[in-house]
mmCIF file of C-alpha atoms and ligand atoms in Angstrom:
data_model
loop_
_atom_site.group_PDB
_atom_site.id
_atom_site.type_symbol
_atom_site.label_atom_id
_atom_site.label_comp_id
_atom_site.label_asym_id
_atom_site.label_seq_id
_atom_site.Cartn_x
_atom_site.Cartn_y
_atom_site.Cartn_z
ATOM 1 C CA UNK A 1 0.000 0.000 0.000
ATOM 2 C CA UNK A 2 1.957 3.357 -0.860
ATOM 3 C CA UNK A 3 0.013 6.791 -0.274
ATOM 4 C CA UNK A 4 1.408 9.390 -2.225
ATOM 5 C CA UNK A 5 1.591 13.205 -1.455
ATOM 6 C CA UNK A 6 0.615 16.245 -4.271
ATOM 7 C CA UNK A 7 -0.032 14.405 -6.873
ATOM 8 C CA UNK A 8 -2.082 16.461 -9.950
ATOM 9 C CA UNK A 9 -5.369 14.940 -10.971
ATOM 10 C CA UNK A 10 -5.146 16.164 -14.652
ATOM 11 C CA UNK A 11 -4.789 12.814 -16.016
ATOM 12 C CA UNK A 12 -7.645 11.282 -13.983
ATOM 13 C CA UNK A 13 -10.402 13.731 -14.931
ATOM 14 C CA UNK A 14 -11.945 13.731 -18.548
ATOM 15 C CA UNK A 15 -12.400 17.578 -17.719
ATOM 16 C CA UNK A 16 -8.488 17.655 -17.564
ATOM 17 C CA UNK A 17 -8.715 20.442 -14.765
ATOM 18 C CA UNK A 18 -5.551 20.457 -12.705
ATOM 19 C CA UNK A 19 -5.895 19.943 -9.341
ATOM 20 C CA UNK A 20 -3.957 18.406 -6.201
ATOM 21 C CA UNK A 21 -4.732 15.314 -4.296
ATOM 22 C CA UNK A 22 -2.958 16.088 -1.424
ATOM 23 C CA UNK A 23 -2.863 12.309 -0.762
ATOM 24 C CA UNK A 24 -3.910 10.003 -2.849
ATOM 25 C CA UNK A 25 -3.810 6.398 -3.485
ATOM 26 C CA UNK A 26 -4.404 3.382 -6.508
ATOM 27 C CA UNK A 27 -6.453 0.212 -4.774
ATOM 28 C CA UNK A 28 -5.958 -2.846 -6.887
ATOM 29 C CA UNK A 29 -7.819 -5.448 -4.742
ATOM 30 C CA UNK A 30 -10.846 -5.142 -1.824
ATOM 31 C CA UNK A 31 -8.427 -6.380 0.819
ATOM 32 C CA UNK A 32 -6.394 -3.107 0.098
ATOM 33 C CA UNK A 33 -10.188 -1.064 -0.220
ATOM 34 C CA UNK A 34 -10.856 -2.569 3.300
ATOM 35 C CA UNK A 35 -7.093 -1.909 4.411
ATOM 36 C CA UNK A 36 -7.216 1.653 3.479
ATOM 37 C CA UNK A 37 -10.520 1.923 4.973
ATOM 38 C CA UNK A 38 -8.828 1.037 8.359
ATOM 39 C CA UNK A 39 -6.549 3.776 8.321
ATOM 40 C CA UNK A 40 -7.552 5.938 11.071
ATOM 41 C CA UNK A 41 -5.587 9.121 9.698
ATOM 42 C CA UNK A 42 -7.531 9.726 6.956
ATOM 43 C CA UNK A 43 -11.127 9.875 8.180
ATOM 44 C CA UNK A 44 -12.111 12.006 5.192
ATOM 45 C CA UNK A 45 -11.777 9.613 1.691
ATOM 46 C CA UNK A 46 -13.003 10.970 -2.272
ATOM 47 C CA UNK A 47 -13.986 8.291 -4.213
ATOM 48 C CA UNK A 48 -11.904 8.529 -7.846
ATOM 49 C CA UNK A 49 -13.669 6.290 -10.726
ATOM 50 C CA UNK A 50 -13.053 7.119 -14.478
ATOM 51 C CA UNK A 51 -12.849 10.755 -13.931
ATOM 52 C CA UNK A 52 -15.660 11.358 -16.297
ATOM 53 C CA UNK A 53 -18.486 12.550 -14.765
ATOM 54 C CA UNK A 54 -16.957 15.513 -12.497
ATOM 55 C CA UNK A 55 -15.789 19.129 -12.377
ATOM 56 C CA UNK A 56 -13.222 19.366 -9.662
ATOM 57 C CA UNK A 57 -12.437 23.409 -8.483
ATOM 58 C CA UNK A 58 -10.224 22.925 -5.947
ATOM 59 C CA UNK A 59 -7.514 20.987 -4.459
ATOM 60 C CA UNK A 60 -8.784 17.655 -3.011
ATOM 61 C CA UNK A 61 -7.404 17.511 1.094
ATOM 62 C CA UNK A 62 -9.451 14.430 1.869
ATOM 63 C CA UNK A 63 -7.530 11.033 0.965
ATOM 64 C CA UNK A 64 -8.216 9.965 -2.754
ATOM 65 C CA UNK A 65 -8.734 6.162 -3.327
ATOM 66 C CA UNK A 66 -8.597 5.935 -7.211
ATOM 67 C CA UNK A 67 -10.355 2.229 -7.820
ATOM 68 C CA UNK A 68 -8.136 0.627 -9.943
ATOM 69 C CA UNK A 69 -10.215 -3.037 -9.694
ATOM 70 C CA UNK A 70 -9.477 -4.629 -12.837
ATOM 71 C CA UNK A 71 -10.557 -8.216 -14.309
ATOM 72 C CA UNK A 72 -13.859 -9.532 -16.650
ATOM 73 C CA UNK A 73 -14.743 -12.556 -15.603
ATOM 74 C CA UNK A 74 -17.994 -14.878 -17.488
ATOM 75 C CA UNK A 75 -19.838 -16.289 -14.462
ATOM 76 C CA UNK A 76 -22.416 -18.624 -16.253
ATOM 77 C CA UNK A 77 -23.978 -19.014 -19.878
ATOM 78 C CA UNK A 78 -25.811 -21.198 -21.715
ATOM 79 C CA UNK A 79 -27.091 -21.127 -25.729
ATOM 80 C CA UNK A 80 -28.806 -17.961 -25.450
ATOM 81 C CA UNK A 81 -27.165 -15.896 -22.704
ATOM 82 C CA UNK A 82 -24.262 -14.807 -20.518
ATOM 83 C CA UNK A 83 -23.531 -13.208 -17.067
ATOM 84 C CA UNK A 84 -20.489 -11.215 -16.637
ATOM 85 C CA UNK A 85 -18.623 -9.524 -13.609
ATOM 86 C CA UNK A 86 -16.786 -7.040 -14.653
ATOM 87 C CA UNK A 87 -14.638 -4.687 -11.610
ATOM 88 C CA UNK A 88 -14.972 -1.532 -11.143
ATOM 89 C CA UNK A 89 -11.677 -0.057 -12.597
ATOM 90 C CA UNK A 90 -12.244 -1.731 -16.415
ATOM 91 C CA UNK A 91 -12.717 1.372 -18.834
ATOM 92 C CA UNK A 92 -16.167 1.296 -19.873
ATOM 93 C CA UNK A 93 -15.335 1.668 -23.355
ATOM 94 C CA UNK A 94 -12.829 -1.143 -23.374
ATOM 95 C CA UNK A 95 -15.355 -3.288 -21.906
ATOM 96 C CA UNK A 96 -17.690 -2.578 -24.488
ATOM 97 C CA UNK A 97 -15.251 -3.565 -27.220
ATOM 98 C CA UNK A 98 -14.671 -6.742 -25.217
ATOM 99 C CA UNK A 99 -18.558 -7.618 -25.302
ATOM 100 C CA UNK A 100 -18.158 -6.817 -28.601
ATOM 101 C CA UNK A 101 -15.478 -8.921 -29.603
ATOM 102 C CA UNK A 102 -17.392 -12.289 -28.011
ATOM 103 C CA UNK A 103 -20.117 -11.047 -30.018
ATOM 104 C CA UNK A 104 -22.059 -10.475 -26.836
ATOM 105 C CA UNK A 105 -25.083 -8.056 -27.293
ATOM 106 C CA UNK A 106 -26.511 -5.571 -25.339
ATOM 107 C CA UNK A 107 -23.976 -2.804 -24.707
ATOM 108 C CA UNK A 108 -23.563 -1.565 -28.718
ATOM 109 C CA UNK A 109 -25.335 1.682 -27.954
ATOM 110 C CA UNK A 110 -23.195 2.557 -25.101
ATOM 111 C CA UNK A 111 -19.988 2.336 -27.254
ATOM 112 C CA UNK A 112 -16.952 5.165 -26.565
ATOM 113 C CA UNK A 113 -19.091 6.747 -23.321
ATOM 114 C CA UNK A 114 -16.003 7.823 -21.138
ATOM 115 C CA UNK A 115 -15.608 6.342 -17.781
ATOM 116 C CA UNK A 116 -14.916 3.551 -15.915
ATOM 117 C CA UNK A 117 -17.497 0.290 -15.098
ATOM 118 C CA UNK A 118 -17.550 1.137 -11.648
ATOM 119 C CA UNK A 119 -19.353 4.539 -11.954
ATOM 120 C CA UNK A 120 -21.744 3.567 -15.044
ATOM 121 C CA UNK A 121 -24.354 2.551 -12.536
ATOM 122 C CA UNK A 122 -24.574 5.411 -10.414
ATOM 123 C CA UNK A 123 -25.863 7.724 -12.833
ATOM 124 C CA UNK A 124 -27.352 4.984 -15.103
ATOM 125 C CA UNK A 125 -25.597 5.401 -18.303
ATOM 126 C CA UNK A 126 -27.233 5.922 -21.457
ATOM 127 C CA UNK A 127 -27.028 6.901 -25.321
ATOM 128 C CA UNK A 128 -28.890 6.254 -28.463
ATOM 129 C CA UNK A 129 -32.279 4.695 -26.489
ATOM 130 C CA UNK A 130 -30.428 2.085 -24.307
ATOM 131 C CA UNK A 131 -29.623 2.244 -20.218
ATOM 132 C CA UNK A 132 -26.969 0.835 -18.410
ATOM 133 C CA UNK A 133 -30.141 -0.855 -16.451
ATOM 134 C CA UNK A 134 -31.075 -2.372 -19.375
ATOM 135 C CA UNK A 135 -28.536 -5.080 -19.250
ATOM 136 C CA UNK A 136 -28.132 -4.533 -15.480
ATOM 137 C CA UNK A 137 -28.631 -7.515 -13.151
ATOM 138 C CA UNK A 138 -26.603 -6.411 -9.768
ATOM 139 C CA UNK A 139 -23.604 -4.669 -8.256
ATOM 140 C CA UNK A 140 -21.731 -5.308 -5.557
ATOM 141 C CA UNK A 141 -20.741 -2.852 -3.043
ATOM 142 C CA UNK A 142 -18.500 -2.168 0.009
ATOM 143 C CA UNK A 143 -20.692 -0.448 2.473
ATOM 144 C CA UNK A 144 -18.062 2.613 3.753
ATOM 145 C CA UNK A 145 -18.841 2.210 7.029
ATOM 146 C CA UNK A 146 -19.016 -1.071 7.876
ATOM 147 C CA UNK A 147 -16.489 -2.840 5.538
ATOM 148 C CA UNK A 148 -19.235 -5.532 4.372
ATOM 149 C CA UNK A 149 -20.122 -6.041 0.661
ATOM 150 C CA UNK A 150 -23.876 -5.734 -0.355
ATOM 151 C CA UNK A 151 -25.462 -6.978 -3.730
ATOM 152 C CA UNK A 152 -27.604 -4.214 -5.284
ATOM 153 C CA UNK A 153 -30.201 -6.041 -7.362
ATOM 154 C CA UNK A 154 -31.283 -3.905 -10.204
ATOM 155 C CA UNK A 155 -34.607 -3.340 -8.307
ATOM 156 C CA UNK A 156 -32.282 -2.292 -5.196
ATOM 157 C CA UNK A 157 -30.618 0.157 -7.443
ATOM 158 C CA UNK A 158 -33.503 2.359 -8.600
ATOM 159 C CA UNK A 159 -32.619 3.334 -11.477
ATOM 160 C CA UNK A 160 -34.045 6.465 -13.795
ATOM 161 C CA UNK A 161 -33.364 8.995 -15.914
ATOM 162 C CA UNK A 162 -29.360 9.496 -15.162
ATOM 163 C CA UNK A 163 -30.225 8.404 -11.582
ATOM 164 C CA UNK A 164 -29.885 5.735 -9.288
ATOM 165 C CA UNK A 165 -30.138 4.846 -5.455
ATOM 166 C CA UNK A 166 -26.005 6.005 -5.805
ATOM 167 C CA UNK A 167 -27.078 9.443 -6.300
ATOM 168 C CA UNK A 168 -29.837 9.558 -3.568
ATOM 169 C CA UNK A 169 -30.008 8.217 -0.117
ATOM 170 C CA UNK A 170 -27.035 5.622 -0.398
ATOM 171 C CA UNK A 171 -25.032 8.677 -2.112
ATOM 172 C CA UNK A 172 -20.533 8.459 -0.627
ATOM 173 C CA UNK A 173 -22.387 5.740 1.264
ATOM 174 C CA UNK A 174 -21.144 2.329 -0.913
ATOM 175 C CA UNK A 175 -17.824 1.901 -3.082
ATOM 176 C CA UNK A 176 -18.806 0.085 -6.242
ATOM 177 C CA UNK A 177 -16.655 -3.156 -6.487
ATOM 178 C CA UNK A 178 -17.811 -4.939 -9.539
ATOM 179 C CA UNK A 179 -21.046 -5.149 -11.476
ATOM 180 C CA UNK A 180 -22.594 -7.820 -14.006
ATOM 181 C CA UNK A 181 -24.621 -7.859 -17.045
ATOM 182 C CA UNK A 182 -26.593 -10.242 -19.142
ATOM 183 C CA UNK A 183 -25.576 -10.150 -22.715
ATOM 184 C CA UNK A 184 -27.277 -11.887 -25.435
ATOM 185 C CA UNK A 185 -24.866 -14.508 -27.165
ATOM 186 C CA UNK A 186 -27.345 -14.977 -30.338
ATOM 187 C CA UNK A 187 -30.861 -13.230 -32.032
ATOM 188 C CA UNK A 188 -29.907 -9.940 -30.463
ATOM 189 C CA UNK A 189 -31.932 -7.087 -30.181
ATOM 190 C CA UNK A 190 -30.760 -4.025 -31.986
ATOM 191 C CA UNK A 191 -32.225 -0.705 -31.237
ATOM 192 C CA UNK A 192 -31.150 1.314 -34.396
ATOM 193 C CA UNK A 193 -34.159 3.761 -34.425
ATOM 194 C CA UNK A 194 -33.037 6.383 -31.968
ATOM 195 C CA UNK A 195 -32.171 9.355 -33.771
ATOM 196 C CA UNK A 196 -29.298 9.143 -36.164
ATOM 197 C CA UNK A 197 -28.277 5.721 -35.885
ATOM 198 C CA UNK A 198 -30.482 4.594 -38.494
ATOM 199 C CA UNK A 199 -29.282 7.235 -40.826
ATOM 200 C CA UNK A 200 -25.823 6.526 -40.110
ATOM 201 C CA UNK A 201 -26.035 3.024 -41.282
ATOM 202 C CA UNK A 202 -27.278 4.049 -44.276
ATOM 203 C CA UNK A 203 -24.315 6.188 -44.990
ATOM 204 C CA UNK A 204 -21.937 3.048 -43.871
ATOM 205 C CA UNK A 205 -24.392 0.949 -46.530
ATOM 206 C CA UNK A 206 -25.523 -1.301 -44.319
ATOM 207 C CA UNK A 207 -28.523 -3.113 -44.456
ATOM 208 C CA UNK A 208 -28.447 -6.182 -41.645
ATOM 209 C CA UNK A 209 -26.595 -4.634 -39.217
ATOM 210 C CA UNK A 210 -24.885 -6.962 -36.893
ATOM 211 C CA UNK A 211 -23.863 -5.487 -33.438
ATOM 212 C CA UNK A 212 -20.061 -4.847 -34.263
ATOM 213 C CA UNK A 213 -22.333 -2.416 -36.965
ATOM 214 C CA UNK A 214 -24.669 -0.523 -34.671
ATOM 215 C CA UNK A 215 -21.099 -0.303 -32.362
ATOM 216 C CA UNK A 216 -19.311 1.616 -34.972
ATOM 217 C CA UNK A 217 -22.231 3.960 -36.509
ATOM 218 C CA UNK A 218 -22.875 5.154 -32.625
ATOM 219 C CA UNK A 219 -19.098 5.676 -32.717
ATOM 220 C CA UNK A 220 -18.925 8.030 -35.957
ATOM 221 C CA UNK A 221 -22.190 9.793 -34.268
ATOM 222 C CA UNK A 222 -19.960 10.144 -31.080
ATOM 223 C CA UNK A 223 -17.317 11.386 -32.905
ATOM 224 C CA UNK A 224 -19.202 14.187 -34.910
ATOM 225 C CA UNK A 225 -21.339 15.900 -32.018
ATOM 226 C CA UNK A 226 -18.804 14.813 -28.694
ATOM 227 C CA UNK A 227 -15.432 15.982 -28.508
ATOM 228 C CA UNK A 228 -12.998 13.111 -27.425
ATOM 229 C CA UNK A 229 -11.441 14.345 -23.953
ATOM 230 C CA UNK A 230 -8.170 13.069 -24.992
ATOM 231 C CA UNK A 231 -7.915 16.105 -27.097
ATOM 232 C CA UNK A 232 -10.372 18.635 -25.401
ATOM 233 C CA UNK A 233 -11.008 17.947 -21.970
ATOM 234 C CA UNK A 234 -15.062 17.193 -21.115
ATOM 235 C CA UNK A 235 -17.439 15.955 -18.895
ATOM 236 C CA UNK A 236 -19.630 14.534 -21.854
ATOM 237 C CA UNK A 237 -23.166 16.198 -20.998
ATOM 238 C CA UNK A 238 -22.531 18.981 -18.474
ATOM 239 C CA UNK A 239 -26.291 19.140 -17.705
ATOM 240 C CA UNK A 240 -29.290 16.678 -18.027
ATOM 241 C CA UNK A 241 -32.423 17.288 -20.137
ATOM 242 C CA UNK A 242 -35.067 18.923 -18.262
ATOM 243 C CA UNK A 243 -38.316 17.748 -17.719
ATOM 244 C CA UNK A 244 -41.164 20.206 -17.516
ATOM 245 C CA UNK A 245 -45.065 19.606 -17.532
ATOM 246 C CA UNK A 246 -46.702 19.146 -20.194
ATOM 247 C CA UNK A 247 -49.053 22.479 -19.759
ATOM 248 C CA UNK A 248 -45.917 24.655 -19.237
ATOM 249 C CA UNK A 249 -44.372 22.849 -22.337
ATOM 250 C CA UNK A 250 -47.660 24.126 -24.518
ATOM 251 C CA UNK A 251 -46.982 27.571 -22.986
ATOM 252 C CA UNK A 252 -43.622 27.492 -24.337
ATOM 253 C CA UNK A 253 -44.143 26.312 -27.760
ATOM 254 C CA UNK A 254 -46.407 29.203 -28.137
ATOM 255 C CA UNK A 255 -43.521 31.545 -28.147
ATOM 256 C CA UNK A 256 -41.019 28.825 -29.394
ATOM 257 C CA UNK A 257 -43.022 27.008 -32.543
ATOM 258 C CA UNK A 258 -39.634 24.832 -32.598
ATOM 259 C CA UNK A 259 -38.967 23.612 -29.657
ATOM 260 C CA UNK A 260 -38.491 20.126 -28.951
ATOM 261 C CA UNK A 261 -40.134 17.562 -26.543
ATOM 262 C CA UNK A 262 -40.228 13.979 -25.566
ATOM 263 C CA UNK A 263 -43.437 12.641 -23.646
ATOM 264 C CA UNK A 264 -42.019 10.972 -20.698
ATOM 265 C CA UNK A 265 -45.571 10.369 -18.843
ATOM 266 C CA UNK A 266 -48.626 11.548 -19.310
ATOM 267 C CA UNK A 267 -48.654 15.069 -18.430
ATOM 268 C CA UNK A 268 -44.387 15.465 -18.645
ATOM 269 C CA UNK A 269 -42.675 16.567 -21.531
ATOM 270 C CA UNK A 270 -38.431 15.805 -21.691
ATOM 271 C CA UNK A 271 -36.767 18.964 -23.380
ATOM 272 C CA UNK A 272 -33.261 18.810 -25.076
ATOM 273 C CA UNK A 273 -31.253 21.128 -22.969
ATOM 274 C CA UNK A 274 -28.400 21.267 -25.729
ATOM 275 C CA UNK A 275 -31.762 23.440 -27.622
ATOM 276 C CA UNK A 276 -32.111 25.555 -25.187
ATOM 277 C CA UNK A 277 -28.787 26.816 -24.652
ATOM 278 C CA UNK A 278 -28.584 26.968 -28.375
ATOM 279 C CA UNK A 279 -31.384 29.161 -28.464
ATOM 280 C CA UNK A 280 -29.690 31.676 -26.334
ATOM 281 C CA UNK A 281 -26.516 31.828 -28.171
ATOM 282 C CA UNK A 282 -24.349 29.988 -25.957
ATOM 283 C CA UNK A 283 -23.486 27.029 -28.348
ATOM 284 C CA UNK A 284 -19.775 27.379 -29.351
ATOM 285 C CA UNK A 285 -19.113 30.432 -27.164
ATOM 286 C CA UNK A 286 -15.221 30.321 -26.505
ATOM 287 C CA UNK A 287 -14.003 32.431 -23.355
ATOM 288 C CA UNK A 288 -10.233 31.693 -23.591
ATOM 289 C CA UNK A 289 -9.845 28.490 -22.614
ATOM 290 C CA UNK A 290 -12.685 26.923 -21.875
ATOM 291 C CA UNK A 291 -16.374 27.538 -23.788
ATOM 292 C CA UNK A 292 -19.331 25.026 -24.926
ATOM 293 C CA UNK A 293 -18.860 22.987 -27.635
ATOM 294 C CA UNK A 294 -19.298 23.763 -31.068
ATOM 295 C CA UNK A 295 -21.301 20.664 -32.271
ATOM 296 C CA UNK A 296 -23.246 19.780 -29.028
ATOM 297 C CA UNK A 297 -24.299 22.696 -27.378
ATOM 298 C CA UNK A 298 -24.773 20.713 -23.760
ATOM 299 C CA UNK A 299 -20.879 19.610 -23.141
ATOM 300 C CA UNK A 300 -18.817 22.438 -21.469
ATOM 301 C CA UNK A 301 -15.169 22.210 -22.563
ATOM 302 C CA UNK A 302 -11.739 23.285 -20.873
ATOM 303 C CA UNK A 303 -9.622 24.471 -23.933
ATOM 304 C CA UNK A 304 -6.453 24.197 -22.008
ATOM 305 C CA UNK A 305 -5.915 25.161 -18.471
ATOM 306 C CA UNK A 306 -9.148 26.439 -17.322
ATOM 307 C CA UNK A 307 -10.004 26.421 -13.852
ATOM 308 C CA UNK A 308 -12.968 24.902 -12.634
ATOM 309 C CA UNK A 309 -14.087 27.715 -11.362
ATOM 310 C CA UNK A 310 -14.071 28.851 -14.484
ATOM 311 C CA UNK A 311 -15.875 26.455 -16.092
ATOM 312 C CA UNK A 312 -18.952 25.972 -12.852
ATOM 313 C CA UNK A 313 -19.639 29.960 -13.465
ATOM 314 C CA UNK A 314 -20.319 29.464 -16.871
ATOM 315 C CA UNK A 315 -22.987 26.565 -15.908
ATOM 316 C CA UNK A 316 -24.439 29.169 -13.232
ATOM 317 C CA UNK A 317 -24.478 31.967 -16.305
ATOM 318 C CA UNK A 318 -26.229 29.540 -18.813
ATOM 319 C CA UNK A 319 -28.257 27.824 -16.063
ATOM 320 C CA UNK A 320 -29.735 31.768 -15.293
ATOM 321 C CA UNK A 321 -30.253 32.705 -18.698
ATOM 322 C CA UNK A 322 -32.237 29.872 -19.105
ATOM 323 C CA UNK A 323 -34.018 30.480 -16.471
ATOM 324 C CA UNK A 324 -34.852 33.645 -17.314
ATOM 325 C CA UNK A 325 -35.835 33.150 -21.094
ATOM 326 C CA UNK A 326 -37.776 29.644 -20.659
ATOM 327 C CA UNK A 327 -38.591 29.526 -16.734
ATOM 328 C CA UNK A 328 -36.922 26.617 -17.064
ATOM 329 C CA UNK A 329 -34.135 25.436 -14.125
ATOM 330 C CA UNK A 330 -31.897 22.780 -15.693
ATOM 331 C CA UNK A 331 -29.689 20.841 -13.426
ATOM 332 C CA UNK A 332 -26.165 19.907 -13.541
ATOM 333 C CA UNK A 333 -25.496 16.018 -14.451
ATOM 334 C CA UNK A 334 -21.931 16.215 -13.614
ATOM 335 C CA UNK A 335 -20.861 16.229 -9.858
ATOM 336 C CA UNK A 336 -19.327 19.644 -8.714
ATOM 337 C CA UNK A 337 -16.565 19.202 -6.244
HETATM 338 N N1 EPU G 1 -30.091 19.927 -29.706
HETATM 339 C C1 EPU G 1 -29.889 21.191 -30.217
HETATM 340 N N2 EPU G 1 -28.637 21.736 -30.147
HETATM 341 C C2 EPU G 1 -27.591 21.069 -29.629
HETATM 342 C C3 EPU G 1 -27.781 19.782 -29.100
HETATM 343 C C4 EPU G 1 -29.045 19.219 -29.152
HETATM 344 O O1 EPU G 1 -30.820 21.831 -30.699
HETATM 345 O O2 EPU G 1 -26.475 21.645 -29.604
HETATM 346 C C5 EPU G 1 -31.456 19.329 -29.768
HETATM 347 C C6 EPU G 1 -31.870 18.830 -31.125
HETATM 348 O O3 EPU G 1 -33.246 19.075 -31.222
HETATM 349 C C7 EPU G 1 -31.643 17.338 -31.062
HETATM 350 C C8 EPU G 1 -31.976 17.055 -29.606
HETATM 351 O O4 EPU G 1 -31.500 18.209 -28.913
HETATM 352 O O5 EPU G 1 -32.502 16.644 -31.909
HETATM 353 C C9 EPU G 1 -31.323 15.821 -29.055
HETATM 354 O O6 EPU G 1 -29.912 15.894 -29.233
HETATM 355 P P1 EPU G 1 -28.980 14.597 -29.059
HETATM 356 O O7 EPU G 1 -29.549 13.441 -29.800
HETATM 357 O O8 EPU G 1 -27.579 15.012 -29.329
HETATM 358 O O9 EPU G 1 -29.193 14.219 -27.552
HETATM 359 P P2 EPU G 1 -29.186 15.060 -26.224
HETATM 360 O O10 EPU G 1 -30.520 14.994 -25.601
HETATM 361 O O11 EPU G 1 -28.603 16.402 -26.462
HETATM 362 C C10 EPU G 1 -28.646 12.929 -24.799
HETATM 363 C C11 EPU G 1 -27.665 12.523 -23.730
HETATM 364 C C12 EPU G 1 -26.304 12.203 -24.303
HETATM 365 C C13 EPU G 1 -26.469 11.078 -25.315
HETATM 366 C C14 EPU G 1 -27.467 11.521 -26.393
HETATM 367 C C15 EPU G 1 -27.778 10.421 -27.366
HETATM 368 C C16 EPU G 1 -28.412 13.663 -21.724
HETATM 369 C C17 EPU G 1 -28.147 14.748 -20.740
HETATM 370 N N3 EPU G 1 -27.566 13.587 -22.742
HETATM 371 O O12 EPU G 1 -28.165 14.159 -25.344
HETATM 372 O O13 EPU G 1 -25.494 11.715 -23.244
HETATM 373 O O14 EPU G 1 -25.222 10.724 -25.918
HETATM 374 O O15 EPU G 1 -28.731 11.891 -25.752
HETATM 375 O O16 EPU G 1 -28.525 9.419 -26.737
HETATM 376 O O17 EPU G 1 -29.377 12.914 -21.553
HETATM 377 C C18 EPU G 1 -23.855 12.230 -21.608
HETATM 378 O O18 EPU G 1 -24.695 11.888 -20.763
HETATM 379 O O19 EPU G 1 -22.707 12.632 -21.282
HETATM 380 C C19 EPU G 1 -24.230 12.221 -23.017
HETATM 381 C C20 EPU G 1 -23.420 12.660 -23.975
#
């Protein structure tokens, strides 16, 4: 076990902000998660996954355990189906291609979504009409306090819209250890009508599209609209689609003939946020080194060495605007630290 001192978190946040973990520290096994644990000089621990999901704007004194849990293991199958553990620490999109590469089914839609396994569940994942929950069966989790491991069924995990018992009341409660799907092995289900996937196999000329396919359109779509944080540093979506009633929604489009809207019940109505802060001129707005993104208008972007600071006021500026021209609050998806 070897805790090290100052060490900058640039290369372990997709944003690419540069901050300090003033101690910090790589697990590789759940002995050395419960070891660490243990330690009674660091009563204050952050919880590094992939990196991808948060905007860090300041130096980190609590003691950073960075999950490195690696390994994919197949835990049963027969003709039709198979159940696989895969830890925490596996890249998400690495796993993906791994799936892929078995010709197991189920995760194509998900393809090149930054991040680690680990942290997929806790905001449910999702592109291109799929969920992580939708090949979800459980999780297991060290429970912080206690040092035990608890299986989250999927029903345990309450799972919505970018949501998940992990964000609620079980939120820095549980350390995600390893998680397992069910993957179709034959006759899988594609889901190729969400927006431009569809369309995108047309352009690659392909008629029966096998899953390797539907894989590498949602990968050129990716590629066009999201910028690849190797190159420009990102938090994918910065905020999550709103979701407003349906009456205010008829309000709106009296003003707004164009606006967009998903039923998601009823008497709700899911808006694109990436429209709205088009609409208000924010969408490829560059303030030195940091800005939105030119193609998607809902990913912030740090240019080069942007603060986070930096980059959380200009979520509070667009988050006011919109208020102000739509009465419309939209939150944050990434976590703010
Ligand atoms: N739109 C604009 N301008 C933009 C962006 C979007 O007008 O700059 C409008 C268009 O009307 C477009 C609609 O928004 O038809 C939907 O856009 P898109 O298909 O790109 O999806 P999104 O709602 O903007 C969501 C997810 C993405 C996911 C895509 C595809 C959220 C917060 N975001 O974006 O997830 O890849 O759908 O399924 O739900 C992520 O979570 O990091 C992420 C990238």
């Amino acid at each position: 076990m070897q805790i090290k001192h100052n060490i900058s978190l640039k290369p372990y946040n997709t944003f690419g902000i540069d901050v300090l973990a003033k101690q910090y520290i790589s697990i590789e096994s759940i002995e050395e998660l419960k070891q660490v644990l243990s330690l009674n000089e660091y009563p204050d621990i952050f919880i590094l996954g992939g990196g991808s999901n948060m905007l860090l704007t300041k130096d980190i004194e609590a003691l950073v355990m960075h999950i490195n849990l690696k390994g994919i293991t197949i835990l049963s199958e027969d003709e039709d189906f198979v159940l696989i553990k895969a830890n925490a620490g596996e890249n998400w999109h690495e796993f993906v291609l791994w799936c892929l590469n078995n010709n197991f089914g189920g995760l194509e839609n998900l393809s090149l979504i930054p991040g680690n396994v680990g942290t997929a569940p806790i905001q449910n994942i999702g592109a291109y009409g799929i969920e992580l929950k939708d090949s979800f069966v459980s999780c297991n989790a060290l429970h912080i306090a206690t040092k035990t491991i608890r299986t989250f069924t999927k029903e345990d995990c309450r799972f919505d819209y970018r949501n998940s018992v992990f964000k609620q009341e079980e939120k820095g409660k549980y350390i995600i250890c390893n998680v397992t799907f069910k993957l179709s092995k034959k006759n899988h289900t594609l889901h190729t009508s969400y927006g431009s996937i569809s369309d995108q196999l047309s352009v690659m000329k392909i008629e029966c599209p096998t899953i390797q396919d539907v894989s590498n359109a949602v990968i050129k779509i990716r590629q066009s609209k999201l910028p690849d944080p190797k190159k420009i540093g990102n938090s994918g979506s910065f905020f999550k689609n709103p979701i407003i009633t349906k009456k205010a929604y008829l309000k709106l489009k009296e003003n707004f003939q164009d606006i967009p809207g998903y039923p998601v019940s009823e008497t709700e109505i899911k808006v694109p946020a990436g429209w709205l802060i088009e609409k208000t001129g924010f969408k490829g707005k560059q303030f030195g080194t940091y800005g939105v993104h030119k193609a998607q208008a809902l990913v912030l972007v740090n240019y080069g060495n942007a603060k986070g600071s930096d980059i959380l006021e200009l979520s509070k500026l667009i988050q006011h605007t919109i208020k102000l021209i739509f009465n419309i609050s939209i939150e944050a998806e990434v976590n703010v630290l």
